[in-house]
Amino acid sequence: MIRRLLILILVLAALSGVAEAKIVCSTTVLASIVEDLTGEKCEVVASPSVCPAHYDIKPSDVEKVSEADVIVCHGFEPWVDELVNASGKDIKVVKVSGPWNTPQALRDKYVKIAEVLEEEGYKVNLKKCLDSINETEAYLKKFAEENEFVGTPVVCMQWQKGFVEFLGFNVLATYPPPEMVSAKKYEEIVEKGKGAKLVIDNLQSGTEFGEKLAEEIGAKEVAISNFPLEGNVTTMMIENAEKLAEALKSEAEETPSTTKSSPGFEVAMTICIIVIAVALKRRT
């Protein structure tokens, strides 16, 4: 009897040891989703501070991937195949393409990755994650109304358009990665962007172009992230919305000082001076 119990314990231990495949993710977007669904820490390759398409892989990244059974990526990272080949292992590559920076797009990502995880032997808590996204969506809609996002004209980097429009902003123009903006394209953006309150940069794509554009059209520049620096994507969405609210408030506070030097104000002041001068001359 004892012998049979020992055999059963050894069999169960062996099965549990191979039940879950080791997963590595290319970005913090995907890693945070895996962690939310499983409750387990997930290794990530690319730093969230840079665009994954331009990430330079390191020897330590090869080591991470070589220990994995599955690598989950977006599909636009040119270095994934290189890492898999360098690992010398037959690693399964799962591509989860498409945007993620609106609540609906994010829900789709959680559903897709939950399916992948279940296929690899993981137990997932999808309902809890979807409920959290729904709560964040409701919070953001209320926050957008309270901070008067709806209808406010802006220009934004194209990777942020979905999120910015979800918040209710009126996107007058978008721009691609700075290295893809020609002189002609820049003139078009400036023309379409006249009247914008904000120029919204994508942090991972750099801010120099947005700062120049904002100065050109008289708007306030603000950079928001497309990859979680900490926490998960819903945390990032809330942080991004708060940054936009702060930028809009700052823009409104700066506006009065600019209106005082407007042509209409200067003309009115000139007329007042002339009237006063004429009145004083008559008295004398």
mmCIF file of N, CA and C in Angstrom, residues 140-227:
data_model
loop_
_atom_site.group_PDB
_atom_site.id
_atom_site.type_symbol
_atom_site.label_atom_id
_atom_site.label_comp_id
_atom_site.label_asym_id
_atom_site.label_seq_id
_atom_site.Cartn_x
_atom_site.Cartn_y
_atom_site.Cartn_z
ATOM 1 N N LEU A 140 -11.955 55.607 -16.915
ATOM 2 C CA LEU A 140 -11.351 56.503 -17.899
ATOM 3 C C LEU A 140 -12.393 57.374 -18.605
ATOM 4 N N LYS A 141 -13.549 56.818 -18.880
ATOM 5 C CA LYS A 141 -14.613 57.600 -19.525
ATOM 6 C C LYS A 141 -15.074 58.733 -18.608
ATOM 7 N N LYS A 142 -15.215 58.430 -17.341
ATOM 8 C CA LYS A 142 -15.599 59.451 -16.371
ATOM 9 C C LYS A 142 -14.506 60.500 -16.225
ATOM 10 N N PHE A 143 -13.259 60.038 -16.174
ATOM 11 C CA PHE A 143 -12.113 60.924 -16.042
ATOM 12 C C PHE A 143 -12.013 61.865 -17.243
ATOM 13 N N ALA A 144 -12.287 61.331 -18.438
ATOM 14 C CA ALA A 144 -12.233 62.133 -19.665
ATOM 15 C C ALA A 144 -13.274 63.249 -19.640
ATOM 16 N N GLU A 145 -14.463 62.951 -19.148
ATOM 17 C CA GLU A 145 -15.516 63.964 -19.057
ATOM 18 C C GLU A 145 -15.165 65.029 -18.023
ATOM 19 N N GLU A 146 -14.675 64.596 -16.874
ATOM 20 C CA GLU A 146 -14.326 65.524 -15.796
ATOM 21 C C GLU A 146 -13.211 66.476 -16.189
ATOM 22 N N ASN A 147 -12.318 66.027 -17.054
ATOM 23 C CA ASN A 147 -11.170 66.837 -17.454
ATOM 24 C C ASN A 147 -11.322 67.450 -18.841
ATOM 25 N N GLU A 148 -12.534 67.387 -19.379
ATOM 26 C CA GLU A 148 -12.890 68.056 -20.635
ATOM 27 C C GLU A 148 -12.018 67.628 -21.818
ATOM 28 N N PHE A 149 -11.785 66.316 -21.905
ATOM 29 C CA PHE A 149 -11.052 65.777 -23.051
ATOM 30 C C PHE A 149 -11.918 65.791 -24.314
ATOM 31 N N VAL A 150 -13.196 65.506 -24.140
ATOM 32 C CA VAL A 150 -14.093 65.281 -25.274
ATOM 33 C C VAL A 150 -14.166 66.502 -26.186
ATOM 34 N N GLY A 151 -13.791 66.287 -27.459
ATOM 35 C CA GLY A 151 -13.838 67.349 -28.457
ATOM 36 C C GLY A 151 -12.630 68.256 -28.489
ATOM 37 N N THR A 152 -11.717 68.118 -27.533
ATOM 38 C CA THR A 152 -10.523 68.974 -27.513
ATOM 39 C C THR A 152 -9.592 68.612 -28.667
ATOM 40 N N PRO A 153 -9.213 69.597 -29.501
ATOM 41 C CA PRO A 153 -8.370 69.304 -30.665
ATOM 42 C C PRO A 153 -6.911 69.022 -30.288
ATOM 43 N N VAL A 154 -6.367 67.957 -30.863
ATOM 44 C CA VAL A 154 -4.981 67.584 -30.596
ATOM 45 C C VAL A 154 -4.335 67.018 -31.854
ATOM 46 N N VAL A 155 -3.008 66.933 -31.817
ATOM 47 C CA VAL A 155 -2.228 66.198 -32.812
ATOM 48 C C VAL A 155 -1.512 65.109 -32.035
ATOM 49 N N CYS A 156 -1.402 63.908 -32.606
ATOM 50 C CA CYS A 156 -0.721 62.853 -31.853
ATOM 51 C C CYS A 156 0.084 61.921 -32.754
ATOM 52 N N MET A 157 1.059 61.261 -32.130
ATOM 53 C CA MET A 157 1.833 60.231 -32.814
ATOM 54 C C MET A 157 0.884 59.081 -33.153
ATOM 55 N N GLN A 158 1.035 58.486 -34.313
ATOM 56 C CA GLN A 158 0.027 57.548 -34.810
ATOM 57 C C GLN A 158 -0.172 56.315 -33.924
ATOM 58 N N TRP A 159 0.861 55.896 -33.172
ATOM 59 C CA TRP A 159 0.701 54.731 -32.305
ATOM 60 C C TRP A 159 -0.234 55.029 -31.124
ATOM 61 N N GLN A 160 -0.468 56.302 -30.845
ATOM 62 C CA GLN A 160 -1.315 56.682 -29.716
ATOM 63 C C GLN A 160 -2.716 57.105 -30.148
ATOM 64 N N LYS A 161 -3.007 57.084 -31.427
ATOM 65 C CA LYS A 161 -4.285 57.584 -31.918
ATOM 66 C C LYS A 161 -5.479 56.845 -31.308
ATOM 67 N N GLY A 162 -5.416 55.519 -31.249
ATOM 68 C CA GLY A 162 -6.533 54.747 -30.725
ATOM 69 C C GLY A 162 -6.892 55.133 -29.299
ATOM 70 N N PHE A 163 -5.882 55.231 -28.440
ATOM 71 C CA PHE A 163 -6.112 55.586 -27.041
ATOM 72 C C PHE A 163 -6.629 57.017 -26.918
ATOM 73 N N VAL A 164 -6.029 57.933 -27.664
ATOM 74 C CA VAL A 164 -6.406 59.346 -27.598
ATOM 75 C C VAL A 164 -7.851 59.537 -28.065
ATOM 76 N N GLU A 165 -8.240 58.866 -29.135
ATOM 77 C CA GLU A 165 -9.624 58.964 -29.610
ATOM 78 C C GLU A 165 -10.595 58.284 -28.647
ATOM 79 N N PHE A 166 -10.176 57.202 -28.018
ATOM 80 C CA PHE A 166 -11.030 56.552 -27.022
ATOM 81 C C PHE A 166 -11.383 57.522 -25.893
ATOM 82 N N LEU A 167 -10.430 58.383 -25.523
ATOM 83 C CA LEU A 167 -10.662 59.358 -24.457
ATOM 84 C C LEU A 167 -11.535 60.527 -24.917
ATOM 85 N N GLY A 168 -11.824 60.587 -26.214
ATOM 86 C CA GLY A 168 -12.741 61.610 -26.714
ATOM 87 C C GLY A 168 -12.088 62.806 -27.377
ATOM 88 N N PHE A 169 -10.764 62.834 -27.445
ATOM 89 C CA PHE A 169 -10.084 63.957 -28.098
ATOM 90 C C PHE A 169 -10.405 63.969 -29.591
ATOM 91 N N ASN A 170 -10.371 65.163 -30.170
ATOM 92 C CA ASN A 170 -10.544 65.337 -31.611
ATOM 93 C C ASN A 170 -9.163 65.379 -32.252
ATOM 94 N N VAL A 171 -8.771 64.298 -32.909
ATOM 95 C CA VAL A 171 -7.435 64.206 -33.501
ATOM 96 C C VAL A 171 -7.416 64.894 -34.864
ATOM 97 N N LEU A 172 -6.759 66.048 -34.930
ATOM 98 C CA LEU A 172 -6.685 66.825 -36.169
ATOM 99 C C LEU A 172 -5.703 66.216 -37.159
ATOM 100 N N ALA A 173 -4.632 65.640 -36.631
ATOM 101 C CA ALA A 173 -3.588 65.060 -37.485
ATOM 102 C C ALA A 173 -2.757 64.076 -36.674
ATOM 103 N N THR A 174 -2.152 63.121 -37.373
ATOM 104 C CA THR A 174 -1.231 62.184 -36.737
ATOM 105 C C THR A 174 0.093 62.216 -37.483
ATOM 106 N N TYR A 175 1.126 61.714 -36.837
ATOM 107 C CA TYR A 175 2.429 61.636 -37.500
ATOM 108 C C TYR A 175 3.093 60.294 -37.207
ATOM 109 N N PRO A 176 3.856 59.784 -38.179
ATOM 110 C CA PRO A 176 4.541 58.498 -38.019
ATOM 111 C C PRO A 176 5.825 58.674 -37.203
ATOM 112 N N PRO A 177 6.619 57.616 -37.047
ATOM 113 C CA PRO A 177 7.921 57.782 -36.391
ATOM 114 C C PRO A 177 8.704 58.921 -37.046
ATOM 115 N N PRO A 178 9.377 59.755 -36.258
ATOM 116 C CA PRO A 178 10.049 60.953 -36.781
ATOM 117 C C PRO A 178 10.934 60.714 -37.997
ATOM 118 N N GLU A 179 11.613 59.565 -38.032
ATOM 119 C CA GLU A 179 12.519 59.286 -39.159
ATOM 120 C C GLU A 179 11.771 59.094 -40.468
ATOM 121 N N MET A 180 10.454 58.954 -40.395
ATOM 122 C CA MET A 180 9.645 58.753 -41.598
ATOM 123 C C MET A 180 8.921 60.027 -42.036
ATOM 124 N N VAL A 181 9.162 61.141 -41.348
ATOM 125 C CA VAL A 181 8.476 62.400 -41.678
ATOM 126 C C VAL A 181 9.335 63.224 -42.645
ATOM 127 N N SER A 182 8.861 63.389 -43.860
ATOM 128 C CA SER A 182 9.545 64.216 -44.855
ATOM 129 C C SER A 182 9.200 65.682 -44.629
ATOM 130 N N ALA A 183 9.898 66.573 -45.336
ATOM 131 C CA ALA A 183 9.613 68.003 -45.223
ATOM 132 C C ALA A 183 8.175 68.310 -45.663
ATOM 133 N N LYS A 184 7.730 67.643 -46.728
ATOM 134 C CA LYS A 184 6.373 67.849 -47.224
ATOM 135 C C LYS A 184 5.349 67.355 -46.203
ATOM 136 N N LYS A 185 5.612 66.194 -45.619
ATOM 137 C CA LYS A 185 4.712 65.636 -44.616
ATOM 138 C C LYS A 185 4.629 66.548 -43.400
ATOM 139 N N TYR A 186 5.762 67.112 -43.012
ATOM 140 C CA TYR A 186 5.800 68.011 -41.859
ATOM 141 C C TYR A 186 4.904 69.228 -42.104
ATOM 142 N N GLU A 187 4.968 69.797 -43.302
ATOM 143 C CA GLU A 187 4.142 70.956 -43.644
ATOM 144 C C GLU A 187 2.656 70.602 -43.578
ATOM 145 N N GLU A 188 2.315 69.384 -44.020
ATOM 146 C CA GLU A 188 0.917 68.935 -43.973
ATOM 147 C C GLU A 188 0.430 68.806 -42.524
ATOM 148 N N ILE A 189 1.289 68.271 -41.676
ATOM 149 C CA ILE A 189 0.926 68.092 -40.266
ATOM 150 C C ILE A 189 0.717 69.453 -39.598
ATOM 151 N N VAL A 190 1.610 70.388 -39.891
ATOM 152 C CA VAL A 190 1.506 71.733 -39.321
ATOM 153 C C VAL A 190 0.207 72.398 -39.760
ATOM 154 N N GLU A 191 -0.130 72.253 -41.028
ATOM 155 C CA GLU A 191 -1.347 72.880 -41.561
ATOM 156 C C GLU A 191 -2.601 72.264 -40.914
ATOM 157 N N LYS A 192 -2.647 70.940 -40.842
ATOM 158 C CA LYS A 192 -3.807 70.262 -40.258
ATOM 159 C C LYS A 192 -3.890 70.475 -38.740
ATOM 160 N N GLY A 193 -2.729 70.682 -38.128
ATOM 161 C CA GLY A 193 -2.689 70.763 -36.676
ATOM 162 C C GLY A 193 -2.940 72.134 -36.086
ATOM 163 N N LYS A 194 -3.174 73.118 -36.918
ATOM 164 C CA LYS A 194 -3.439 74.467 -36.406
ATOM 165 C C LYS A 194 -4.678 74.471 -35.519
ATOM 166 N N GLY A 195 -4.548 75.035 -34.342
ATOM 167 C CA GLY A 195 -5.661 75.067 -33.399
ATOM 168 C C GLY A 195 -5.612 73.969 -32.357
ATOM 169 N N ALA A 196 -4.664 73.053 -32.497
ATOM 170 C CA ALA A 196 -4.548 71.963 -31.525
ATOM 171 C C ALA A 196 -4.084 72.489 -30.171
ATOM 172 N N LYS A 197 -4.603 71.913 -29.117
ATOM 173 C CA LYS A 197 -4.210 72.279 -27.760
ATOM 174 C C LYS A 197 -2.978 71.498 -27.307
ATOM 175 N N LEU A 198 -2.896 70.241 -27.747
ATOM 176 C CA LEU A 198 -1.796 69.374 -27.346
ATOM 177 C C LEU A 198 -1.149 68.697 -28.553
ATOM 178 N N VAL A 199 0.138 68.405 -28.425
ATOM 179 C CA VAL A 199 0.835 67.494 -29.327
ATOM 180 C C VAL A 199 1.241 66.312 -28.464
ATOM 181 N N ILE A 200 0.694 65.140 -28.774
ATOM 182 C CA ILE A 200 0.875 63.966 -27.921
ATOM 183 C C ILE A 200 1.882 63.010 -28.543
ATOM 184 N N ASP A 201 3.036 62.915 -27.905
ATOM 185 C CA ASP A 201 4.104 62.032 -28.369
ATOM 186 C C ASP A 201 3.942 60.626 -27.826
ATOM 187 N N ASN A 202 4.536 59.669 -28.535
ATOM 188 C CA ASN A 202 4.689 58.320 -28.021
ATOM 189 C C ASN A 202 6.083 58.240 -27.398
ATOM 190 N N LEU A 203 6.142 58.016 -26.099
ATOM 191 C CA LEU A 203 7.403 58.069 -25.354
ATOM 192 C C LEU A 203 8.501 57.234 -25.997
ATOM 193 N N GLN A 204 8.180 56.025 -26.424
ATOM 194 C CA GLN A 204 9.190 55.116 -26.966
ATOM 195 C C GLN A 204 9.707 55.546 -28.348
ATOM 196 N N SER A 205 9.011 56.485 -28.991
ATOM 197 C CA SER A 205 9.430 56.963 -30.313
ATOM 198 C C SER A 205 10.229 58.261 -30.244
ATOM 199 N N GLY A 206 10.423 58.793 -29.022
ATOM 200 C CA GLY A 206 11.161 60.036 -28.856
ATOM 201 C C GLY A 206 10.237 61.240 -28.785
ATOM 202 N N THR A 207 10.766 62.338 -28.245
ATOM 203 C CA THR A 207 9.941 63.540 -28.030
ATOM 204 C C THR A 207 10.442 64.783 -28.777
ATOM 205 N N GLU A 208 11.585 64.699 -29.379
ATOM 206 C CA GLU A 208 12.166 65.879 -30.032
ATOM 207 C C GLU A 208 11.268 66.413 -31.145
ATOM 208 N N PHE A 209 10.732 65.512 -31.965
ATOM 209 C CA PHE A 209 9.863 65.941 -33.069
ATOM 210 C C PHE A 209 8.602 66.612 -32.536
ATOM 211 N N GLY A 210 7.978 65.992 -31.537
ATOM 212 C CA GLY A 210 6.750 66.534 -30.969
ATOM 213 C C GLY A 210 6.957 67.899 -30.337
ATOM 214 N N GLU A 211 8.102 68.083 -29.683
ATOM 215 C CA GLU A 211 8.411 69.365 -29.056
ATOM 216 C C GLU A 211 8.552 70.460 -30.124
ATOM 217 N N LYS A 212 9.204 70.115 -31.222
ATOM 218 C CA LYS A 212 9.370 71.070 -32.328
ATOM 219 C C LYS A 212 8.016 71.412 -32.940
ATOM 220 N N LEU A 213 7.186 70.391 -33.154
ATOM 221 C CA LEU A 213 5.868 70.598 -33.750
ATOM 222 C C LEU A 213 4.986 71.449 -32.846
ATOM 223 N N ALA A 214 5.027 71.174 -31.556
ATOM 224 C CA ALA A 214 4.213 71.930 -30.596
ATOM 225 C C ALA A 214 4.577 73.408 -30.612
ATOM 226 N N GLU A 215 5.864 73.697 -30.682
ATOM 227 C CA GLU A 215 6.319 75.088 -30.734
ATOM 228 C C GLU A 215 5.849 75.758 -32.023
ATOM 229 N N GLU A 216 5.851 74.990 -33.094
ATOM 230 C CA GLU A 216 5.456 75.512 -34.408
ATOM 231 C C GLU A 216 3.983 75.917 -34.449
ATOM 232 N N ILE A 217 3.114 75.108 -33.835
ATOM 233 C CA ILE A 217 1.667 75.370 -33.932
ATOM 234 C C ILE A 217 1.091 75.990 -32.658
ATOM 235 N N GLY A 218 1.946 76.262 -31.676
ATOM 236 C CA GLY A 218 1.485 76.912 -30.454
ATOM 237 C C GLY A 218 0.689 76.006 -29.528
ATOM 238 N N ALA A 219 1.123 74.736 -29.425
ATOM 239 C CA ALA A 219 0.437 73.772 -28.564
ATOM 240 C C ALA A 219 1.361 73.317 -27.439
ATOM 241 N N LYS A 220 0.824 72.513 -26.549
ATOM 242 C CA LYS A 220 1.583 71.955 -25.428
ATOM 243 C C LYS A 220 1.976 70.525 -25.771
ATOM 244 N N GLU A 221 3.267 70.191 -25.636
ATOM 245 C CA GLU A 221 3.730 68.828 -25.915
ATOM 246 C C GLU A 221 3.646 67.980 -24.653
ATOM 247 N N VAL A 222 3.210 66.716 -24.824
ATOM 248 C CA VAL A 222 3.176 65.768 -23.724
ATOM 249 C C VAL A 222 3.455 64.375 -24.289
ATOM 250 N N ALA A 223 4.253 63.599 -23.567
ATOM 251 C CA ALA A 223 4.604 62.249 -24.020
ATOM 252 C C ALA A 223 3.938 61.204 -23.128
ATOM 253 N N ILE A 224 3.269 60.235 -23.740
ATOM 254 C CA ILE A 224 2.662 59.135 -22.993
ATOM 255 C C ILE A 224 3.237 57.812 -23.501
ATOM 256 N N SER A 225 3.149 56.792 -22.666
ATOM 257 C CA SER A 225 3.812 55.519 -22.959
ATOM 258 C C SER A 225 2.893 54.521 -23.653
ATOM 259 N N ASN A 226 3.505 53.668 -24.461
ATOM 260 C CA ASN A 226 2.779 52.592 -25.127
ATOM 261 C C ASN A 226 3.113 51.233 -24.521
ATOM 262 N N PHE A 227 4.077 51.220 -23.582
ATOM 263 C CA PHE A 227 4.476 49.989 -22.901
ATOM 264 C C PHE A 227 4.567 50.273 -21.406
#
